[in-house]
């Protein structure tokens, strides 16, 4: 567990257009992860500092860009979030073969993700 930001997601109405933009401007590469819905983004040389993320089709018109934070125990973290004034907005869900993910609002209303690595998640 690092408690570091390890992933970002950019929701968009036209994922192909957004991916083309980031390819042309920053030379990012993409690989489809969920057909027609989600593409993993590689943002540069893995040996250099920085994180990778994803481009996803928007599920809500107001869906913001979200950063996900790596945690050792997502259930314990969710309890801490709620105890400290945060609100879970998307409950814990599996990301098959990768881990568990939930989204929350901090006390100022910003949305973030928490992610627990677990290759057995289904």
PDB file of C-alpha atoms in Angstrom:
ATOM      1  CA  UNK A   1       0.000   0.000   0.000  1.00  0.00           C
ATOM      2  CA  UNK A   2       1.366   3.371  -0.947  1.00  0.00           C
ATOM      3  CA  UNK A   3      -1.486   5.842  -0.319  1.00  0.00           C
ATOM      4  CA  UNK A   4      -0.231   7.493  -3.528  1.00  0.00           C
ATOM      5  CA  UNK A   5      -2.278   8.548  -6.515  1.00  0.00           C
ATOM      6  CA  UNK A   6      -1.779   5.655  -8.917  1.00  0.00           C
ATOM      7  CA  UNK A   7      -4.374   6.138 -11.680  1.00  0.00           C
ATOM      8  CA  UNK A   8      -6.497   8.815 -13.342  1.00  0.00           C
ATOM      9  CA  UNK A   9      -9.673   8.627 -15.412  1.00  0.00           C
ATOM     10  CA  UNK A  10     -10.830  11.137 -18.001  1.00  0.00           C
ATOM     11  CA  UNK A  11     -14.538  10.750 -18.796  1.00  0.00           C
ATOM     12  CA  UNK A  12     -15.613  12.071 -22.183  1.00  0.00           C
ATOM     13  CA  UNK A  13     -18.520  12.071 -24.612  1.00  0.00           C
ATOM     14  CA  UNK A  14     -16.350  11.157 -27.592  1.00  0.00           C
ATOM     15  CA  UNK A  15     -13.534   8.870 -26.372  1.00  0.00           C
ATOM     16  CA  UNK A  16     -12.027   8.404 -29.843  1.00  0.00           C
ATOM     17  CA  UNK A  17     -11.707  12.169 -30.335  1.00  0.00           C
ATOM     18  CA  UNK A  18     -10.165  12.585 -26.867  1.00  0.00           C
ATOM     19  CA  UNK A  19      -7.697   9.741 -27.445  1.00  0.00           C
ATOM     20  CA  UNK A  20      -6.671  11.226 -30.794  1.00  0.00           C
ATOM     21  CA  UNK A  21      -6.018  14.552 -29.062  1.00  0.00           C
ATOM     22  CA  UNK A  22      -3.781  13.016 -26.372  1.00  0.00           C
ATOM     23  CA  UNK A  23      -1.971  10.849 -28.965  1.00  0.00           C
ATOM     24  CA  UNK A  24      -1.225  13.846 -31.177  1.00  0.00           C
ATOM     25  CA  UNK A  25      -0.278  16.292 -28.415  1.00  0.00           C
ATOM     26  CA  UNK A  26       1.456  14.046 -25.852  1.00  0.00           C
ATOM     27  CA  UNK A  27       2.135  10.780 -27.715  1.00  0.00           C
ATOM     28  CA  UNK A  28       0.048   8.755 -25.251  1.00  0.00           C
ATOM     29  CA  UNK A  29      -0.987   5.247 -26.290  1.00  0.00           C
ATOM     30  CA  UNK A  30      -4.262   3.460 -25.560  1.00  0.00           C
ATOM     31  CA  UNK A  31      -5.481  -0.096 -25.267  1.00  0.00           C
ATOM     32  CA  UNK A  32      -9.151  -1.011 -25.122  1.00  0.00           C
ATOM     33  CA  UNK A  33      -9.972  -2.542 -21.729  1.00  0.00           C
ATOM     34  CA  UNK A  34     -13.800  -2.671 -21.827  1.00  0.00           C
ATOM     35  CA  UNK A  35     -15.063  -2.704 -25.432  1.00  0.00           C
ATOM     36  CA  UNK A  36     -16.514   0.662 -26.409  1.00  0.00           C
ATOM     37  CA  UNK A  37     -16.411   1.944 -22.813  1.00  0.00           C
ATOM     38  CA  UNK A  38     -12.882   2.127 -21.357  1.00  0.00           C
ATOM     39  CA  UNK A  39      -9.340   2.443 -22.706  1.00  0.00           C
ATOM     40  CA  UNK A  40      -6.162   2.154 -20.621  1.00  0.00           C
ATOM     41  CA  UNK A  41      -3.812   5.096 -21.214  1.00  0.00           C
ATOM     42  CA  UNK A  42      -0.027   4.806 -21.135  1.00  0.00           C
ATOM     43  CA  UNK A  43       1.371   8.290 -20.654  1.00  0.00           C
ATOM     44  CA  UNK A  44       5.084   7.758 -21.147  1.00  0.00           C
ATOM     45  CA  UNK A  45       8.228   5.894 -20.222  1.00  0.00           C
ATOM     46  CA  UNK A  46       7.537   3.561 -17.274  1.00  0.00           C
ATOM     47  CA  UNK A  47      11.003   4.317 -15.856  1.00  0.00           C
ATOM     48  CA  UNK A  48      10.118   7.987 -15.348  1.00  0.00           C
ATOM     49  CA  UNK A  49       7.907   9.455 -12.584  1.00  0.00           C
ATOM     50  CA  UNK A  50       4.211   9.747 -13.316  1.00  0.00           C
ATOM     51  CA  UNK A  51       1.075   7.664 -13.546  1.00  0.00           C
ATOM     52  CA  UNK A  52      -1.026   6.065 -16.240  1.00  0.00           C
ATOM     53  CA  UNK A  53      -4.774   6.165 -16.430  1.00  0.00           C
ATOM     54  CA  UNK A  54      -7.766   5.706 -18.621  1.00  0.00           C
ATOM     55  CA  UNK A  55     -10.218   7.324 -20.999  1.00  0.00           C
ATOM     56  CA  UNK A  56     -13.821   6.339 -20.466  1.00  0.00           C
ATOM     57  CA  UNK A  57     -17.193   7.045 -21.968  1.00  0.00           C
ATOM     58  CA  UNK A  58     -19.087   9.434 -19.675  1.00  0.00           C
ATOM     59  CA  UNK A  59     -21.758   7.827 -17.514  1.00  0.00           C
ATOM     60  CA  UNK A  60     -23.132  11.179 -16.324  1.00  0.00           C
ATOM     61  CA  UNK A  61     -22.950  14.663 -17.911  1.00  0.00           C
ATOM     62  CA  UNK A  62     -21.301  16.049 -14.749  1.00  0.00           C
ATOM     63  CA  UNK A  63     -18.799  13.214 -14.295  1.00  0.00           C
ATOM     64  CA  UNK A  64     -15.424  14.725 -13.321  1.00  0.00           C
ATOM     65  CA  UNK A  65     -11.866  13.597 -13.919  1.00  0.00           C
ATOM     66  CA  UNK A  66     -10.999  11.308 -10.998  1.00  0.00           C
ATOM     67  CA  UNK A  67      -7.701  10.265  -9.468  1.00  0.00           C
ATOM     68  CA  UNK A  68      -7.492   6.945  -7.628  1.00  0.00           C
ATOM     69  CA  UNK A  69      -5.437   6.381  -4.485  1.00  0.00           C
ATOM     70  CA  UNK A  70      -3.801   3.026  -3.713  1.00  0.00           C
ATOM     71  CA  UNK A  71      -4.857   1.605  -0.312  1.00  0.00           C
ATOM     72  CA  UNK A  72      -4.094  -1.608   1.588  1.00  0.00           C
ATOM     73  CA  UNK A  73      -7.653  -2.189   2.854  1.00  0.00           C
ATOM     74  CA  UNK A  74     -10.483  -0.581   0.920  1.00  0.00           C
ATOM     75  CA  UNK A  75     -13.136  -1.459   3.507  1.00  0.00           C
ATOM     76  CA  UNK A  76     -11.167   0.146   6.356  1.00  0.00           C
ATOM     77  CA  UNK A  77     -10.422   3.156   4.148  1.00  0.00           C
ATOM     78  CA  UNK A  78     -14.115   3.621   3.312  1.00  0.00           C
ATOM     79  CA  UNK A  79     -14.901   3.661   7.046  1.00  0.00           C
ATOM     80  CA  UNK A  80     -12.183   6.296   7.598  1.00  0.00           C
ATOM     81  CA  UNK A  81     -13.525   8.373   4.695  1.00  0.00           C
ATOM     82  CA  UNK A  82     -17.032   8.398   6.160  1.00  0.00           C
ATOM     83  CA  UNK A  83     -15.800   9.043   9.718  1.00  0.00           C
ATOM     84  CA  UNK A  84     -13.696  11.979   8.511  1.00  0.00           C
ATOM     85  CA  UNK A  85     -16.502  13.773   6.656  1.00  0.00           C
ATOM     86  CA  UNK A  86     -16.301  12.179   3.216  1.00  0.00           C
ATOM     87  CA  UNK A  87     -19.154  10.490   1.353  1.00  0.00           C
ATOM     88  CA  UNK A  88     -18.983   7.324  -0.742  1.00  0.00           C
ATOM     89  CA  UNK A  89     -20.638   8.065  -4.090  1.00  0.00           C
ATOM     90  CA  UNK A  90     -19.914   4.753  -5.886  1.00  0.00           C
ATOM     91  CA  UNK A  91     -19.717   1.715  -3.585  1.00  0.00           C
ATOM     92  CA  UNK A  92     -16.880  -0.795  -3.640  1.00  0.00           C
ATOM     93  CA  UNK A  93     -16.900  -2.792  -6.866  1.00  0.00           C
ATOM     94  CA  UNK A  94     -14.584  -5.345  -8.443  1.00  0.00           C
ATOM     95  CA  UNK A  95     -12.280  -4.538 -11.321  1.00  0.00           C
ATOM     96  CA  UNK A  96     -11.880  -8.149 -12.480  1.00  0.00           C
ATOM     97  CA  UNK A  97      -8.368  -9.547 -12.051  1.00  0.00           C
ATOM     98  CA  UNK A  98      -7.052  -6.171 -10.829  1.00  0.00           C
ATOM     99  CA  UNK A  99      -8.706  -5.260  -7.525  1.00  0.00           C
ATOM    100  CA  UNK A 100     -11.436  -3.264  -5.812  1.00  0.00           C
ATOM    101  CA  UNK A 101     -12.488   0.313  -6.528  1.00  0.00           C
ATOM    102  CA  UNK A 102     -14.823   2.831  -4.900  1.00  0.00           C
ATOM    103  CA  UNK A 103     -15.371   6.553  -5.425  1.00  0.00           C
ATOM    104  CA  UNK A 104     -15.908   9.164  -2.731  1.00  0.00           C
ATOM    105  CA  UNK A 105     -16.366  12.896  -2.232  1.00  0.00           C
ATOM    106  CA  UNK A 106     -14.011  14.696   0.108  1.00  0.00           C
ATOM    107  CA  UNK A 107     -15.519  17.328   2.467  1.00  0.00           C
ATOM    108  CA  UNK A 108     -15.184  19.958  -0.299  1.00  0.00           C
ATOM    109  CA  UNK A 109     -17.133  17.836  -2.805  1.00  0.00           C
ATOM    110  CA  UNK A 110     -14.209  16.689  -4.972  1.00  0.00           C
ATOM    111  CA  UNK A 111     -14.498  13.127  -6.268  1.00  0.00           C
ATOM    112  CA  UNK A 112     -11.631  10.642  -5.867  1.00  0.00           C
ATOM    113  CA  UNK A 113     -11.210   6.897  -6.175  1.00  0.00           C
ATOM    114  CA  UNK A 114      -9.698   4.398  -3.755  1.00  0.00           C
ATOM    115  CA  UNK A 115      -8.198   1.217  -5.154  1.00  0.00           C
ATOM    116  CA  UNK A 116      -7.082  -1.976  -3.424  1.00  0.00           C
ATOM    117  CA  UNK A 117      -4.937  -4.323  -5.477  1.00  0.00           C
ATOM    118  CA  UNK A 118      -6.387  -7.860  -5.519  1.00  0.00           C
ATOM    119  CA  UNK A 119      -5.786 -10.072  -8.568  1.00  0.00           C
ATOM    120  CA  UNK A 120      -8.540 -12.443  -7.340  1.00  0.00           C
ATOM    121  CA  UNK A 121     -11.289  -9.766  -7.596  1.00  0.00           C
ATOM    122  CA  UNK A 122     -14.258 -10.864  -9.717  1.00  0.00           C
TER     123      UNK A 122
END
